Amino acid sequence: MATKPEGTHGSWRAKRELVPPKHAEGLPEPPAELSAAAKREWYRLIGEMDASILSKADRNELARLCVLWSQYEECQEALADGGLIETHTNVKGHSFTAIRAEATLALKIGEQLVRLASRFGLTPAARASIGIKRADNTTANDKKVARFGLRRLK
Protein backbone atom coordinates (compact mmCIF):
# COMPACT_ATOMS: atom_id res chain seq x y z
CA MET A 1 0.00 0.00 0.00
CA ALA A 2 1.38 3.40 -0.97
CA THR A 3 1.75 6.03 1.73
CA LYS A 4 1.79 9.77 1.40
CA PRO A 5 5.07 11.60 1.86
CA GLU A 6 5.58 13.31 5.22
CA GLY A 7 3.77 16.64 5.56
CA THR A 8 1.13 15.97 2.89
CA HIS A 9 -1.69 14.71 5.12
CA GLY A 10 -5.04 16.48 4.97
CA SER A 11 -6.73 18.66 2.44
CA TRP A 12 -4.97 21.54 0.75
CA ARG A 13 -8.13 23.55 1.36
CA ALA A 14 -7.81 23.07 5.10
CA LYS A 15 -4.19 24.21 5.03
CA ARG A 16 -4.64 27.39 3.03
CA GLU A 17 -5.17 30.63 4.88
CA LEU A 18 -8.27 32.46 3.75
CA VAL A 19 -7.93 36.20 3.91
CA PRO A 20 -11.12 38.14 3.19
CA PRO A 21 -10.71 41.12 0.88
CA LYS A 22 -10.52 44.56 2.48
CA HIS A 23 -13.08 47.09 1.29
CA ALA A 24 -12.38 50.77 1.71
CA GLU A 25 -15.76 51.87 0.33
CA GLY A 26 -17.58 51.81 3.66
CA LEU A 27 -20.67 49.95 4.69
CA PRO A 28 -23.65 49.83 2.35
CA GLU A 29 -26.74 51.87 3.21
CA PRO A 30 -30.12 50.12 3.31
CA PRO A 31 -32.41 50.61 0.32
CA ALA A 32 -35.14 53.18 0.98
CA GLU A 33 -37.89 50.75 -0.03
CA LEU A 34 -37.19 48.34 2.86
CA SER A 35 -39.95 48.04 5.44
CA ALA A 36 -39.32 49.16 9.01
CA ALA A 37 -38.86 45.52 10.12
CA ALA A 38 -36.40 44.85 7.28
CA LYS A 39 -34.42 48.01 8.14
CA ARG A 40 -34.20 46.91 11.80
CA GLU A 41 -32.78 43.60 10.62
CA TRP A 42 -30.38 45.45 8.26
CA TYR A 43 -28.85 47.46 11.07
CA ARG A 44 -28.75 44.45 13.39
CA LEU A 45 -26.88 42.40 10.78
CA ILE A 46 -24.49 45.23 9.90
CA GLY A 47 -23.59 45.41 13.59
CA GLU A 48 -22.99 41.64 13.78
CA MET A 49 -21.01 41.23 10.57
CA ASP A 50 -17.31 41.78 10.00
CA ALA A 51 -17.15 45.17 8.27
CA SER A 52 -13.96 44.18 6.44
CA ILE A 53 -15.84 41.66 4.29
CA LEU A 54 -18.82 43.88 3.40
CA SER A 55 -18.95 46.21 0.44
CA LYS A 56 -21.57 48.22 -1.36
CA ALA A 57 -21.81 45.36 -3.87
CA ASP A 58 -23.40 43.25 -1.11
CA ARG A 59 -26.34 45.63 -0.76
CA ASN A 60 -28.89 43.66 -2.83
CA GLU A 61 -28.14 40.30 -1.24
CA LEU A 62 -28.24 41.80 2.24
CA ALA A 63 -31.52 43.57 1.41
CA ARG A 64 -33.01 40.26 0.23
CA LEU A 65 -31.93 38.62 3.48
CA CYS A 66 -33.59 41.40 5.50
CA VAL A 67 -36.82 41.27 3.47
CA LEU A 68 -36.98 37.50 3.92
CA TRP A 69 -36.48 37.93 7.65
CA SER A 70 -39.31 40.46 7.90
CA GLN A 71 -41.59 38.10 5.93
CA TYR A 72 -40.59 35.23 8.21
CA GLU A 73 -41.49 37.35 11.25
CA GLU A 74 -44.91 38.13 9.72
CA CYS A 75 -45.57 34.42 9.20
CA GLN A 76 -44.55 33.64 12.77
CA GLU A 77 -46.83 36.37 14.15
CA ALA A 78 -49.76 35.04 12.10
CA LEU A 79 -49.07 31.52 13.31
CA ALA A 80 -48.84 32.71 16.93
CA ASP A 81 -52.28 34.31 16.56
CA GLY A 82 -54.04 31.51 14.69
CA GLY A 83 -52.03 28.32 15.21
CA LEU A 84 -50.57 25.93 12.65
CA ILE A 85 -53.81 24.18 11.68
CA GLU A 86 -57.05 25.64 10.39
CA THR A 87 -60.44 24.02 9.89
CA HIS A 88 -62.43 24.44 6.69
CA THR A 89 -65.91 23.36 5.68
CA ASN A 90 -66.56 22.28 2.11
CA VAL A 91 -69.76 22.87 0.13
CA LYS A 92 -71.27 19.59 1.35
CA GLY A 93 -70.82 20.64 4.97
CA HIS A 94 -67.91 18.32 5.75
CA SER A 95 -65.13 19.89 7.78
CA PHE A 96 -61.45 19.16 7.33
CA THR A 97 -58.23 20.47 8.75
CA ALA A 98 -55.24 21.80 6.85
CA ILE A 99 -51.88 23.32 7.58
CA ARG A 100 -52.09 27.09 7.33
CA ALA A 101 -50.44 28.74 4.34
CA GLU A 102 -48.26 30.80 6.70
CA ALA A 103 -46.71 27.61 8.08
CA THR A 104 -45.74 26.37 4.64
CA LEU A 105 -44.47 29.80 3.67
CA ALA A 106 -42.42 30.08 6.87
CA LEU A 107 -40.70 26.78 6.05
CA LYS A 108 -39.81 27.92 2.53
CA ILE A 109 -38.61 31.32 3.72
CA GLY A 110 -36.59 29.62 6.46
CA GLU A 111 -34.73 27.51 3.89
CA GLN A 112 -33.87 30.62 1.87
CA LEU A 113 -32.77 32.45 5.03
CA VAL A 114 -30.31 29.70 5.95
CA ARG A 115 -28.86 29.71 2.43
CA LEU A 116 -28.41 33.48 2.35
CA ALA A 117 -27.18 33.69 5.94
CA SER A 118 -24.43 31.19 5.18
CA ARG A 119 -23.23 33.37 2.29
CA PHE A 120 -22.64 36.19 4.77
CA GLY A 121 -20.97 34.01 7.39
CA LEU A 122 -23.98 34.17 9.70
CA THR A 123 -24.13 30.47 10.53
CA PRO A 124 -21.64 28.60 12.72
CA ALA A 125 -20.57 26.36 9.82
CA ALA A 126 -20.04 29.33 7.50
CA ARG A 127 -17.96 31.18 10.09
CA ALA A 128 -15.81 28.10 10.68
CA SER A 129 -15.22 27.58 6.96
CA ILE A 130 -13.97 31.12 6.37
CA GLY A 131 -12.08 31.40 9.66
CA ILE A 132 -13.77 34.54 11.00
CA LYS A 133 -12.08 35.60 14.22
CA ARG A 134 -14.07 36.17 17.38
CA ALA A 135 -14.06 39.45 19.30
CA ASP A 136 -11.15 38.20 21.43
CA ASN A 137 -9.16 37.50 18.21
CA THR A 138 -9.44 33.70 18.40
CA THR A 139 -11.13 31.17 16.17
CA ALA A 140 -13.53 28.47 17.37
CA ASN A 141 -10.73 25.92 17.08
CA ASP A 142 -8.47 28.03 19.34
CA LYS A 143 -11.20 27.91 22.00
CA LYS A 144 -11.37 24.09 21.78
CA VAL A 145 -7.60 23.83 22.01
CA ALA A 146 -7.56 25.96 25.17
CA ARG A 147 -10.58 24.23 26.70
CA PHE A 148 -9.29 20.69 26.31
CA GLY A 149 -5.64 21.44 26.92
CA LEU A 150 -4.62 20.28 23.47
CA ARG A 151 -1.59 21.64 21.71
CA ARG A 152 -1.84 23.18 18.27
CA LEU A 153 -0.52 21.19 15.35
CA LYS A 154 1.84 23.13 13.13
Coordinates of N, CA, C and O in Angstrom, one line a residue, residues 17-85:
E17 N -4.7 29.6 4.0 CA -5.2 30.6 4.9 C -6.1 31.5 4.1 O -5.6 32.1 3.1
L18 N -7.3 31.6 4.5 CA -8.3 32.5 3.8 C -8.2 33.9 4.3 O -8.4 34.1 5.5
V19 N -8.0 34.8 3.5 CA -7.9 36.2 3.9 C -9.0 36.9 3.2 O -9.0 37.0 1.9
P20 N -10.0 37.4 3.9 CA -11.1 38.1 3.2 C -10.6 39.4 2.6 O -9.7 40.1 3.2
P21 N -11.2 39.9 1.5 CA -10.7 41.1 0.9 C -11.1 42.3 1.7 O -12.1 42.3 2.4
K22 N -10.2 43.3 1.7 CA -10.5 44.6 2.5 C -11.3 45.5 1.6 O -10.9 45.7 0.4
H23 N -12.3 46.1 2.1 CA -13.1 47.1 1.3 C -13.0 48.5 1.9 O -13.3 48.6 3.1
A24 N -12.5 49.4 1.2 CA -12.4 50.8 1.7 C -13.6 51.6 1.4 O -13.7 52.8 1.8
E25 N -14.6 51.1 0.8 CA -15.8 51.9 0.3 C -16.7 52.2 1.5 O -17.6 53.1 1.3
G26 N -16.6 51.6 2.6 CA -17.6 51.8 3.7 C -18.7 50.8 3.6 O -18.9 50.1 2.6
L27 N -19.6 50.9 4.6 CA -20.7 49.9 4.7 C -21.8 50.4 3.8 O -22.1 51.6 3.6
P28 N -22.5 49.5 3.2 CA -23.7 49.8 2.4 C -24.8 50.4 3.2 O -25.0 50.0 4.3
E29 N -25.5 51.3 2.6 CA -26.7 51.9 3.2 C -27.9 51.0 2.8 O -28.0 50.5 1.7
P30 N -29.0 50.9 3.7 CA -30.1 50.1 3.3 C -30.9 50.8 2.2 O -31.0 52.0 2.2
P31 N -31.5 50.0 1.3 CA -32.4 50.6 0.3 C -33.6 51.3 1.0 O -34.1 50.8 2.0
A32 N -34.0 52.4 0.4 CA -35.1 53.2 1.0 C -36.4 52.4 1.0 O -37.3 52.6 1.9
E33 N -36.6 51.5 0.1 CA -37.9 50.7 0.0 C -38.0 49.6 1.0 O -39.1 49.0 1.1
L34 N -37.1 49.4 1.8 CA -37.2 48.3 2.9 C -38.2 48.8 3.9 O -38.3 49.9 4.3
S35 N -39.0 47.8 4.4 CA -40.0 48.0 5.4 C -39.2 48.4 6.7 O -38.0 48.1 6.8
A36 N -39.9 48.8 7.7 CA -39.3 49.2 9.0 C -38.7 47.9 9.6 O -37.6 48.0 10.2
A37 N -39.4 46.8 9.6 CA -38.9 45.5 10.1 C -37.6 45.1 9.4 O -36.6 44.6 10.0
A38 N -37.6 45.2 8.1 CA -36.4 44.9 7.3 C -35.2 45.8 7.6 O -34.1 45.3 7.7
K39 N -35.5 47.1 7.8 CA -34.4 48.0 8.1 C -33.9 47.7 9.5 O -32.6 47.8 9.7
R40 N -34.7 47.3 10.5 CA -34.2 46.9 11.8 C -33.2 45.7 11.7 O -32.2 45.7 12.3
E41 N -33.6 44.8 10.8 CA -32.8 43.6 10.6 C -31.5 44.0 9.9 O -30.4 43.5 10.2
W42 N -31.6 44.9 9.0 CA -30.4 45.4 8.3 C -29.4 46.0 9.3 O -28.2 45.6 9.2
Y43 N -29.8 46.8 10.1 CA -28.9 47.5 11.1 C -28.4 46.4 12.1 O -27.2 46.5 12.6
R44 N -29.2 45.5 12.5 CA -28.8 44.4 13.4 C -27.6 43.6 12.7 O -26.6 43.3 13.3
L45 N -27.9 43.2 11.5 CA -26.9 42.4 10.8 C -25.6 43.2 10.5 O -24.5 42.6 10.7
I46 N -25.7 44.4 10.1 CA -24.5 45.2 9.9 C -23.6 45.3 11.2 O -22.4 45.2 11.1
G47 N -24.3 45.4 12.3 CA -23.6 45.4 13.6 C -22.9 44.1 13.9 O -21.9 44.0 14.6
E48 N -23.5 43.0 13.5 CA -23.0 41.6 13.8 C -21.9 41.2 12.8 O -21.0 40.4 13.2
M49 N -21.9 41.7 11.6 CA -21.0 41.2 10.6 C -19.7 41.9 10.6 O -19.5 43.0 11.1
D50 N -18.7 41.2 10.1 CA -17.3 41.8 10.0 C -17.3 42.8 8.9 O -17.5 42.5 7.7
A51 N -17.1 44.1 9.2 CA -17.2 45.2 8.3 C -16.1 45.0 7.2 O -16.3 45.5 6.1
S52 N -15.0 44.3 7.4 CA -14.0 44.2 6.4 C -14.4 43.3 5.3 O -13.7 43.4 4.2
I53 N -15.4 42.5 5.4 CA -15.8 41.7 4.3 C -17.1 42.2 3.6 O -17.5 41.6 2.6
L54 N -17.6 43.3 4.1 CA -18.8 43.9 3.4 C -18.4 45.0 2.4 O -17.5 45.7 2.7
S55 N -19.1 45.1 1.4 CA -18.9 46.2 0.4 C -20.3 46.7 -0.1 O -21.3 46.0 0.2
K56 N -20.3 47.7 -0.8 CA -21.6 48.2 -1.4 C -22.2 47.2 -2.4 O -23.4 47.2 -2.6
A57 N -21.3 46.4 -2.9 CA -21.8 45.4 -3.9 C -22.7 44.3 -3.2 O -23.5 43.6 -3.8
D58 N -22.6 44.2 -1.9 CA -23.4 43.2 -1.1 C -24.8 43.8 -0.8 O -25.6 43.0 -0.2
R59 N -25.1 45.0 -1.2 CA -26.3 45.6 -0.8 C -27.6 44.8 -1.2 O -28.5 44.6 -0.3
N60 N -27.7 44.4 -2.4 CA -28.9 43.7 -2.8 C -29.1 42.3 -2.1 O -30.2 42.0 -1.7
E61 N -28.0 41.6 -1.9 CA -28.1 40.3 -1.2 C -28.5 40.5 0.2 O -29.4 39.8 0.8
L62 N -27.9 41.5 0.8 CA -28.2 41.8 2.2 C -29.7 42.3 2.4 O -30.4 41.9 3.3
A63 N -30.1 43.1 1.4 CA -31.5 43.6 1.4 C -32.5 42.4 1.3 O -33.5 42.3 2.0
R64 N -32.2 41.4 0.4 CA -33.0 40.3 0.2 C -33.1 39.5 1.5 O -34.2 39.0 1.9
L65 N -32.0 39.3 2.2 CA -31.9 38.6 3.5 C -32.8 39.3 4.5 O -33.6 38.7 5.2
C66 N -32.8 40.6 4.5 CA -33.6 41.4 5.5 C -35.1 41.3 5.2 O -35.9 41.2 6.1
V67 N -35.4 41.4 3.9 CA -36.8 41.3 3.5 C -37.4 39.9 3.8 O -38.5 39.7 4.4
L68 N -36.6 38.8 3.6 CA -37.0 37.5 3.9 C -37.2 37.4 5.4 O -38.2 36.8 5.9
W69 N -36.3 38.0 6.2 CA -36.5 37.9 7.7 C -37.8 38.6 8.1 O -38.5 38.1 8.9
S70 N -38.1 39.8 7.5 CA -39.3 40.5 7.9 C -40.5 39.6 7.5 O -41.5 39.6 8.2
Q71 N -40.5 39.0 6.3 CA -41.6 38.1 5.9 C -41.7 36.9 6.9 O -42.8 36.5 7.2
Y72 N -40.6 36.4 7.3 CA -40.6 35.2 8.2 C -41.2 35.6 9.5 O -42.0 34.9 10.1
E73 N -40.9 36.8 10.0 CA -41.5 37.4 11.2 C -43.0 37.5 11.1 O -43.7 37.2 12.0
E74 N -43.5 38.0 10.0 CA -44.9 38.1 9.7 C -45.6 36.8 9.8 O -46.7 36.6 10.4
C75 N -45.0 35.8 9.2 CA -45.6 34.4 9.2 C -45.6 33.9 10.6 O -46.6 33.3 11.1
Q76 N -44.6 34.1 11.4 CA -44.5 33.6 12.8 C -45.6 34.3 13.6 O -46.2 33.7 14.5
E77 N -45.8 35.6 13.4 CA -46.8 36.4 14.1 C -48.2 35.8 13.8 O -49.1 35.7 14.7
A78 N -48.5 35.6 12.5 CA -49.8 35.0 12.1 C -50.0 33.7 12.7 O -51.1 33.3 13.1
L79 N -48.9 32.9 12.7 CA -49.1 31.5 13.3 C -49.3 31.6 14.8 O -50.0 30.8 15.4
A80 N -48.7 32.5 15.5 CA -48.8 32.7 16.9 C -50.3 33.1 17.2 O -50.9 32.7 18.2
D81 N -50.9 33.9 16.3 CA -52.3 34.3 16.6 C -53.3 33.2 16.2 O -54.3 33.0 16.9
G82 N -53.0 32.5 15.2 CA -54.0 31.5 14.7 C -53.7 30.1 14.8 O -54.5 29.2 14.4
G83 N -52.5 29.7 15.2 CA -52.0 28.3 15.2 C -51.6 27.8 13.9 O -51.7 28.5 12.8
L84 N -51.1 26.6 13.9 CA -50.6 25.9 12.7 C -51.7 25.3 11.8 O -51.5 25.2 10.6
I85 N -52.8 24.9 12.4 CA -53.8 24.2 11.7 C -55.1 25.0 11.6 O -55.4 25.7 12.6

